Amino acid sequence: MLITVTRTGGIAGVEKLCALDTSDRADEAEVEGLAQRAVAPIADGYHYRITVDDEVLDVQDPCLSDAQRTLIRIVLAEGA
C-alpha cells in the first residue's frame, strides 16, 4: 500500500510531501489498518468544503475548529 501525506502551512508556509510504501515493513498490517481507518468516512458525519476567495478547505465533523464550526453555522443559516 502506498500512503502519501501532504502538510502545508505553519509559520513559513512550507509544503512537505512524504510517501510511505508499507510493503515489507514489520508493522505493515498495523500501518495499513491505520490508513484504512483514517480515510474511512465518519458514519452520519457531515463533510464541508469551505471556499474563501481562492482558498479551499475540505473538513468533516467532528474534526472542525471552533472558527470553522461557527463560520459554517453562520453561512448555512444566513447565506443564499
PDB file of N, CA and C in Angstrom:
ATOM      1  N   MET A   1       0.856  -1.166   0.000  1.00  0.00           N
ATOM      2  CA  MET A   1       0.000   0.000   0.000  1.00  0.00           C
ATOM      3  C   MET A   1       0.901   1.229   0.000  1.00  0.00           C
ATOM      4  N   LEU A   2       0.567   2.193  -0.831  1.00  0.00           N
ATOM      5  CA  LEU A   2       1.308   3.443  -0.883  1.00  0.00           C
ATOM      6  C   LEU A   2       0.473   4.522  -0.204  1.00  0.00           C
ATOM      7  N   ILE A   3       1.041   5.176   0.785  1.00  0.00           N
ATOM      8  CA  ILE A   3       0.357   6.220   1.550  1.00  0.00           C
ATOM      9  C   ILE A   3       1.140   7.516   1.359  1.00  0.00           C
ATOM     10  N   THR A   4       0.438   8.594   1.033  1.00  0.00           N
ATOM     11  CA  THR A   4       1.087   9.899   0.929  1.00  0.00           C
ATOM     12  C   THR A   4       0.404  10.884   1.862  1.00  0.00           C
ATOM     13  N   VAL A   5       1.193  11.775   2.409  1.00  0.00           N
ATOM     14  CA  VAL A   5       0.696  12.844   3.275  1.00  0.00           C
ATOM     15  C   VAL A   5       1.341  14.139   2.815  1.00  0.00           C
ATOM     16  N   THR A   6       0.509  15.163   2.637  1.00  0.00           N
ATOM     17  CA  THR A   6       0.996  16.496   2.313  1.00  0.00           C
ATOM     18  C   THR A   6       0.656  17.409   3.475  1.00  0.00           C
ATOM     19  N   ARG A   7       1.650  18.104   3.966  1.00  0.00           N
ATOM     20  CA  ARG A   7       1.439  19.077   5.046  1.00  0.00           C
ATOM     21  C   ARG A   7       1.807  20.449   4.522  1.00  0.00           C
ATOM     22  N   THR A   8       0.911  21.409   4.732  1.00  0.00           N
ATOM     23  CA  THR A   8       1.178  22.791   4.340  1.00  0.00           C
ATOM     24  C   THR A   8       0.865  23.701   5.507  1.00  0.00           C
ATOM     25  N   GLY A   9       1.380  24.892   5.450  1.00  0.00           N
ATOM     26  CA  GLY A   9       1.081  25.885   6.476  1.00  0.00           C
ATOM     27  C   GLY A   9       2.262  26.107   7.392  1.00  0.00           C
ATOM     28  N   GLY A  10       1.940  26.463   8.616  1.00  0.00           N
ATOM     29  CA  GLY A  10       2.983  26.798   9.565  1.00  0.00           C
ATOM     30  C   GLY A  10       3.458  28.219   9.347  1.00  0.00           C
ATOM     31  N   ILE A  11       4.418  28.621  10.117  1.00  0.00           N
ATOM     32  CA  ILE A  11       4.918  29.995  10.052  1.00  0.00           C
ATOM     33  C   ILE A  11       5.524  30.301   8.689  1.00  0.00           C
ATOM     34  N   ALA A  12       6.310  29.374   8.149  1.00  0.00           N
ATOM     35  CA  ALA A  12       6.977  29.617   6.871  1.00  0.00           C
ATOM     36  C   ALA A  12       6.111  29.249   5.673  1.00  0.00           C
ATOM     37  N   GLY A  13       4.993  28.570   5.898  1.00  0.00           N
ATOM     38  CA  GLY A  13       4.127  28.174   4.801  1.00  0.00           C
ATOM     39  C   GLY A  13       4.744  27.124   3.892  1.00  0.00           C
ATOM     40  N   VAL A  14       5.648  26.343   4.435  1.00  0.00           N
ATOM     41  CA  VAL A  14       6.354  25.340   3.647  1.00  0.00           C
ATOM     42  C   VAL A  14       5.475  24.109   3.443  1.00  0.00           C
ATOM     43  N   GLU A  15       5.526  23.558   2.235  1.00  0.00           N
ATOM     44  CA  GLU A  15       4.805  22.330   1.946  1.00  0.00           C
ATOM     45  C   GLU A  15       5.765  21.148   2.055  1.00  0.00           C
ATOM     46  N   LYS A  16       5.304  20.098   2.697  1.00  0.00           N
ATOM     47  CA  LYS A  16       6.094  18.878   2.822  1.00  0.00           C
ATOM     48  C   LYS A  16       5.242  17.718   2.336  1.00  0.00           C
ATOM     49  N   LEU A  17       5.765  16.959   1.379  1.00  0.00           N
ATOM     50  CA  LEU A  17       5.083  15.801   0.825  1.00  0.00           C
ATOM     51  C   LEU A  17       5.939  14.576   1.099  1.00  0.00           C
ATOM     52  N   CYS A  18       5.356  13.575   1.739  1.00  0.00           N
ATOM     53  CA  CYS A  18       6.069  12.336   2.030  1.00  0.00           C
ATOM     54  C   CYS A  18       5.210  11.156   1.617  1.00  0.00           C
ATOM     55  N   ALA A  19       5.865  10.103   1.170  1.00  0.00           N
ATOM     56  CA  ALA A  19       5.177   8.884   0.776  1.00  0.00           C
ATOM     57  C   ALA A  19       5.797   7.714   1.524  1.00  0.00           C
ATOM     58  N   LEU A  20       4.962   6.726   1.800  1.00  0.00           N
ATOM     59  CA  LEU A  20       5.424   5.540   2.515  1.00  0.00           C
ATOM     60  C   LEU A  20       4.839   4.314   1.844  1.00  0.00           C
ATOM     61  N   ASP A  21       5.699   3.404   1.434  1.00  0.00           N
ATOM     62  CA  ASP A  21       5.271   2.124   0.885  1.00  0.00           C
ATOM     63  C   ASP A  21       5.314   1.127   2.038  1.00  0.00           C
ATOM     64  N   THR A  22       4.176   0.544   2.350  1.00  0.00           N
ATOM     65  CA  THR A  22       4.108  -0.347   3.514  1.00  0.00           C
ATOM     66  C   THR A  22       4.632  -1.752   3.223  1.00  0.00           C
ATOM     67  N   SER A  23       4.922  -2.044   1.979  1.00  0.00           N
ATOM     68  CA  SER A  23       5.423  -3.378   1.631  1.00  0.00           C
ATOM     69  C   SER A  23       6.698  -3.697   2.397  1.00  0.00           C
ATOM     70  N   ASP A  24       6.756  -4.890   2.915  1.00  0.00           N
ATOM     71  CA  ASP A  24       7.945  -5.408   3.597  1.00  0.00           C
ATOM     72  C   ASP A  24       8.270  -4.700   4.912  1.00  0.00           C
ATOM     73  N   ARG A  25       7.322  -3.973   5.469  1.00  0.00           N
ATOM     74  CA  ARG A  25       7.547  -3.370   6.787  1.00  0.00           C
ATOM     75  C   ARG A  25       7.118  -4.361   7.859  1.00  0.00           C
ATOM     76  N   ALA A  26       7.806  -4.345   8.970  1.00  0.00           N
ATOM     77  CA  ALA A  26       7.438  -5.229  10.079  1.00  0.00           C
ATOM     78  C   ALA A  26       6.053  -4.878  10.617  1.00  0.00           C
ATOM     79  N   ASP A  27       5.686  -3.594  10.548  1.00  0.00           N
ATOM     80  CA  ASP A  27       4.388  -3.138  11.048  1.00  0.00           C
ATOM     81  C   ASP A  27       3.397  -2.880   9.907  1.00  0.00           C
ATOM     82  N   GLU A  28       3.575  -3.580   8.800  1.00  0.00           N
ATOM     83  CA  GLU A  28       2.747  -3.366   7.607  1.00  0.00           C
ATOM     84  C   GLU A  28       1.254  -3.438   7.909  1.00  0.00           C
ATOM     85  N   ALA A  29       0.809  -4.467   8.593  1.00  0.00           N
ATOM     86  CA  ALA A  29      -0.627  -4.629   8.881  1.00  0.00           C
ATOM     87  C   ALA A  29      -1.140  -3.497   9.762  1.00  0.00           C
ATOM     88  N   GLU A  30      -0.353  -3.100  10.740  1.00  0.00           N
ATOM     89  CA  GLU A  30      -0.769  -2.022  11.647  1.00  0.00           C
ATOM     90  C   GLU A  30      -0.907  -0.696  10.905  1.00  0.00           C
ATOM     91  N   VAL A  31       0.094  -0.346  10.092  1.00  0.00           N
ATOM     92  CA  VAL A  31       0.064   0.927   9.357  1.00  0.00           C
ATOM     93  C   VAL A  31      -1.072   0.922   8.329  1.00  0.00           C
ATOM     94  N   GLU A  32      -1.283  -0.197   7.648  1.00  0.00           N
ATOM     95  CA  GLU A  32      -2.368  -0.275   6.671  1.00  0.00           C
ATOM     96  C   GLU A  32      -3.730  -0.172   7.358  1.00  0.00           C
ATOM     97  N   GLY A  33      -3.866  -0.767   8.540  1.00  0.00           N
ATOM     98  CA  GLY A  33      -5.105  -0.636   9.298  1.00  0.00           C
ATOM     99  C   GLY A  33      -5.374   0.807   9.692  1.00  0.00           C
ATOM    100  N   LEU A  34      -4.327   1.492  10.141  1.00  0.00           N
ATOM    101  CA  LEU A  34      -4.463   2.914  10.473  1.00  0.00           C
ATOM    102  C   LEU A  34      -4.889   3.725   9.257  1.00  0.00           C
ATOM    103  N   ALA A  35      -4.275   3.445   8.123  1.00  0.00           N
ATOM    104  CA  ALA A  35      -4.591   4.181   6.897  1.00  0.00           C
ATOM    105  C   ALA A  35      -6.044   3.965   6.487  1.00  0.00           C
ATOM    106  N   GLN A  36      -6.501   2.738   6.566  1.00  0.00           N
ATOM    107  CA  GLN A  36      -7.883   2.456   6.184  1.00  0.00           C
ATOM    108  C   GLN A  36      -8.880   3.130   7.121  1.00  0.00           C
ATOM    109  N   ARG A  37      -8.570   3.167   8.404  1.00  0.00           N
ATOM    110  CA  ARG A  37      -9.464   3.848   9.353  1.00  0.00           C
ATOM    111  C   ARG A  37      -9.404   5.362   9.172  1.00  0.00           C
ATOM    112  N   ALA A  38      -8.228   5.885   8.818  1.00  0.00           N
ATOM    113  CA  ALA A  38      -8.060   7.332   8.676  1.00  0.00           C
ATOM    114  C   ALA A  38      -8.846   7.898   7.505  1.00  0.00           C
ATOM    115  N   VAL A  39      -8.983   7.132   6.429  1.00  0.00           N
ATOM    116  CA  VAL A  39      -9.679   7.659   5.256  1.00  0.00           C
ATOM    117  C   VAL A  39     -11.136   7.217   5.177  1.00  0.00           C
ATOM    118  N   ALA A  40     -11.556   6.394   6.109  1.00  0.00           N
ATOM    119  CA  ALA A  40     -12.955   5.946   6.107  1.00  0.00           C
ATOM    120  C   ALA A  40     -13.860   7.104   6.508  1.00  0.00           C
ATOM    121  N   PRO A  41     -14.967   7.276   5.801  1.00  0.00           N
ATOM    122  CA  PRO A  41     -15.886   8.350   6.183  1.00  0.00           C
ATOM    123  C   PRO A  41     -16.479   8.100   7.565  1.00  0.00           C
ATOM    124  N   ILE A  42     -16.742   9.172   8.269  1.00  0.00           N
ATOM    125  CA  ILE A  42     -17.350   9.074   9.592  1.00  0.00           C
ATOM    126  C   ILE A  42     -18.845   8.845   9.396  1.00  0.00           C
ATOM    127  N   ALA A  43     -19.357   7.800  10.010  1.00  0.00           N
ATOM    128  CA  ALA A  43     -20.776   7.467   9.851  1.00  0.00           C
ATOM    129  C   ALA A  43     -21.641   8.648  10.279  1.00  0.00           C
ATOM    130  N   ASP A  44     -22.567   9.002   9.422  1.00  0.00           N
ATOM    131  CA  ASP A  44     -23.516  10.081   9.683  1.00  0.00           C
ATOM    132  C   ASP A  44     -22.857  11.431   9.918  1.00  0.00           C
ATOM    133  N   GLY A  45     -21.604  11.578   9.538  1.00  0.00           N
ATOM    134  CA  GLY A  45     -20.915  12.856   9.705  1.00  0.00           C
ATOM    135  C   GLY A  45     -21.091  13.736   8.490  1.00  0.00           C
ATOM    136  N   TYR A  46     -21.072  15.033   8.686  1.00  0.00           N
ATOM    137  CA  TYR A  46     -21.158  15.983   7.590  1.00  0.00           C
ATOM    138  C   TYR A  46     -19.758  16.280   7.056  1.00  0.00           C
ATOM    139  N   HIS A  47     -19.679  16.520   5.771  1.00  0.00           N
ATOM    140  CA  HIS A  47     -18.450  16.944   5.114  1.00  0.00           C
ATOM    141  C   HIS A  47     -18.696  18.347   4.596  1.00  0.00           C
ATOM    142  N   TYR A  48     -17.687  19.204   4.714  1.00  0.00           N
ATOM    143  CA  TYR A  48     -17.828  20.594   4.293  1.00  0.00           C
ATOM    144  C   TYR A  48     -16.676  20.982   3.388  1.00  0.00           C
ATOM    145  N   ARG A  49     -16.944  21.797   2.405  1.00  0.00           N
ATOM    146  CA  ARG A  49     -15.913  22.457   1.614  1.00  0.00           C
ATOM    147  C   ARG A  49     -16.110  23.942   1.844  1.00  0.00           C
ATOM    148  N   ILE A  50     -15.127  24.560   2.450  1.00  0.00           N
ATOM    149  CA  ILE A  50     -15.168  25.996   2.723  1.00  0.00           C
ATOM    150  C   ILE A  50     -14.269  26.673   1.699  1.00  0.00           C
ATOM    151  N   THR A  51     -14.835  27.618   0.971  1.00  0.00           N
ATOM    152  CA  THR A  51     -14.061  28.369  -0.009  1.00  0.00           C
ATOM    153  C   THR A  51     -14.106  29.835   0.381  1.00  0.00           C
ATOM    154  N   VAL A  52     -12.944  30.427   0.546  1.00  0.00           N
ATOM    155  CA  VAL A  52     -12.826  31.847   0.857  1.00  0.00           C
ATOM    156  C   VAL A  52     -11.925  32.450  -0.205  1.00  0.00           C
ATOM    157  N   ASP A  53     -12.542  33.213  -1.108  1.00  0.00           N
ATOM    158  CA  ASP A  53     -11.848  33.731  -2.282  1.00  0.00           C
ATOM    159  C   ASP A  53     -11.219  32.549  -3.029  1.00  0.00           C
ATOM    160  N   ASP A  54      -9.904  32.420  -3.061  1.00  0.00           N
ATOM    161  CA  ASP A  54      -9.257  31.330  -3.796  1.00  0.00           C
ATOM    162  C   ASP A  54      -8.791  30.188  -2.903  1.00  0.00           C
ATOM    163  N   GLU A  55      -9.020  30.293  -1.611  1.00  0.00           N
ATOM    164  CA  GLU A  55      -8.586  29.251  -0.674  1.00  0.00           C
ATOM    165  C   GLU A  55      -9.710  28.234  -0.500  1.00  0.00           C
ATOM    166  N   VAL A  56      -9.378  26.951  -0.571  1.00  0.00           N
ATOM    167  CA  VAL A  56     -10.365  25.883  -0.428  1.00  0.00           C
ATOM    168  C   VAL A  56      -9.897  24.931   0.669  1.00  0.00           C
ATOM    169  N   LEU A  57     -10.828  24.567   1.548  1.00  0.00           N
ATOM    170  CA  LEU A  57     -10.527  23.644   2.642  1.00  0.00           C
ATOM    171  C   LEU A  57     -11.643  22.621   2.738  1.00  0.00           C
ATOM    172  N   ASP A  58     -11.292  21.347   2.742  1.00  0.00           N
ATOM    173  CA  ASP A  58     -12.252  20.271   2.948  1.00  0.00           C
ATOM    174  C   ASP A  58     -12.101  19.773   4.377  1.00  0.00           C
ATOM    175  N   VAL A  59     -13.204  19.756   5.115  1.00  0.00           N
ATOM    176  CA  VAL A  59     -13.199  19.320   6.519  1.00  0.00           C
ATOM    177  C   VAL A  59     -14.430  18.461   6.770  1.00  0.00           C
ATOM    178  N   GLN A  60     -14.425  17.770   7.893  1.00  0.00           N
ATOM    179  CA  GLN A  60     -15.589  16.965   8.249  1.00  0.00           C
ATOM    180  C   GLN A  60     -15.771  16.951   9.755  1.00  0.00           C
ATOM    181  N   ASP A  61     -17.035  16.750  10.152  1.00  0.00           N
ATOM    182  CA  ASP A  61     -17.342  16.562  11.565  1.00  0.00           C
ATOM    183  C   ASP A  61     -16.753  15.243  12.010  1.00  0.00           C
ATOM    184  N   PRO A  62     -16.276  15.122  13.181  1.00  0.00           N
ATOM    185  CA  PRO A  62     -16.224  16.102  14.263  1.00  0.00           C
ATOM    186  C   PRO A  62     -14.918  16.871  14.311  1.00  0.00           C
ATOM    187  N   CYS A  63     -14.167  16.877  13.229  1.00  0.00           N
ATOM    188  CA  CYS A  63     -12.822  17.463  13.211  1.00  0.00           C
ATOM    189  C   CYS A  63     -12.838  18.919  12.752  1.00  0.00           C
ATOM    190  N   LEU A  64     -13.676  19.726  13.349  1.00  0.00           N
ATOM    191  CA  LEU A  64     -13.776  21.134  12.997  1.00  0.00           C
ATOM    192  C   LEU A  64     -13.221  21.990  14.126  1.00  0.00           C
ATOM    193  N   SER A  65     -12.529  23.052  13.761  1.00  0.00           N
ATOM    194  CA  SER A  65     -12.116  24.017  14.778  1.00  0.00           C
ATOM    195  C   SER A  65     -13.339  24.828  15.187  1.00  0.00           C
ATOM    196  N   ASP A  66     -13.244  25.542  16.279  1.00  0.00           N
ATOM    197  CA  ASP A  66     -14.352  26.399  16.710  1.00  0.00           C
ATOM    198  C   ASP A  66     -14.670  27.446  15.646  1.00  0.00           C
ATOM    199  N   ALA A  67     -13.628  28.009  15.026  1.00  0.00           N
ATOM    200  CA  ALA A  67     -13.843  29.019  13.990  1.00  0.00           C
ATOM    201  C   ALA A  67     -14.560  28.420  12.786  1.00  0.00           C
ATOM    202  N   GLN A  68     -14.156  27.225  12.368  1.00  0.00           N
ATOM    203  CA  GLN A  68     -14.815  26.570  11.232  1.00  0.00           C
ATOM    204  C   GLN A  68     -16.274  26.278  11.550  1.00  0.00           C
ATOM    205  N   ARG A  69     -16.530  25.754  12.733  1.00  0.00           N
ATOM    206  CA  ARG A  69     -17.894  25.410  13.131  1.00  0.00           C
ATOM    207  C   ARG A  69     -18.784  26.661  13.161  1.00  0.00           C
ATOM    208  N   THR A  70     -18.264  27.746  13.715  1.00  0.00           N
ATOM    209  CA  THR A  70     -19.033  28.988  13.790  1.00  0.00           C
ATOM    210  C   THR A  70     -19.284  29.560  12.401  1.00  0.00           C
ATOM    211  N   LEU A  71     -18.245  29.582  11.556  1.00  0.00           N
ATOM    212  CA  LEU A  71     -18.408  30.098  10.201  1.00  0.00           C
ATOM    213  C   LEU A  71     -19.428  29.280   9.418  1.00  0.00           C
ATOM    214  N   ILE A  72     -19.344  27.974   9.506  1.00  0.00           N
ATOM    215  CA  ILE A  72     -20.295  27.102   8.809  1.00  0.00           C
ATOM    216  C   ILE A  72     -21.716  27.381   9.272  1.00  0.00           C
ATOM    217  N   ARG A  73     -21.891  27.492  10.581  1.00  0.00           N
ATOM    218  CA  ARG A  73     -23.224  27.755  11.126  1.00  0.00           C
ATOM    219  C   ARG A  73     -23.786  29.070  10.593  1.00  0.00           C
ATOM    220  N   ILE A  74     -22.958  30.123  10.568  1.00  0.00           N
ATOM    221  CA  ILE A  74     -23.418  31.435  10.105  1.00  0.00           C
ATOM    222  C   ILE A  74     -23.773  31.396   8.621  1.00  0.00           C
ATOM    223  N   VAL A  75     -22.888  30.813   7.814  1.00  0.00           N
ATOM    224  CA  VAL A  75     -23.137  30.799   6.366  1.00  0.00           C
ATOM    225  C   VAL A  75     -24.335  29.939   6.031  1.00  0.00           C
ATOM    226  N   LEU A  76     -24.474  28.773   6.650  1.00  0.00           N
ATOM    227  CA  LEU A  76     -25.630  27.925   6.357  1.00  0.00           C
ATOM    228  C   LEU A  76     -26.941  28.558   6.808  1.00  0.00           C
ATOM    229  N   ALA A  77     -26.893  29.334   7.882  1.00  0.00           N
ATOM    230  CA  ALA A  77     -28.117  29.965   8.380  1.00  0.00           C
ATOM    231  C   ALA A  77     -28.502  31.208   7.593  1.00  0.00           C
ATOM    232  N   GLU A  78     -27.517  31.962   7.135  1.00  0.00           N
ATOM    233  CA  GLU A  78     -27.795  33.263   6.541  1.00  0.00           C
ATOM    234  C   GLU A  78     -27.431  33.386   5.074  1.00  0.00           C
ATOM    235  N   GLY A  79     -26.650  32.454   4.558  1.00  0.00           N
ATOM    236  CA  GLY A  79     -26.194  32.553   3.171  1.00  0.00           C
ATOM    237  C   GLY A  79     -27.293  32.200   2.182  1.00  0.00           C
ATOM    238  N   ALA A  80     -27.051  32.575   0.962  1.00  0.00           N
ATOM    239  CA  ALA A  80     -28.023  32.283  -0.103  1.00  0.00           C
ATOM    240  C   ALA A  80     -27.540  31.143  -0.962  1.00  0.00           C
TER     241      ALA A  80
END
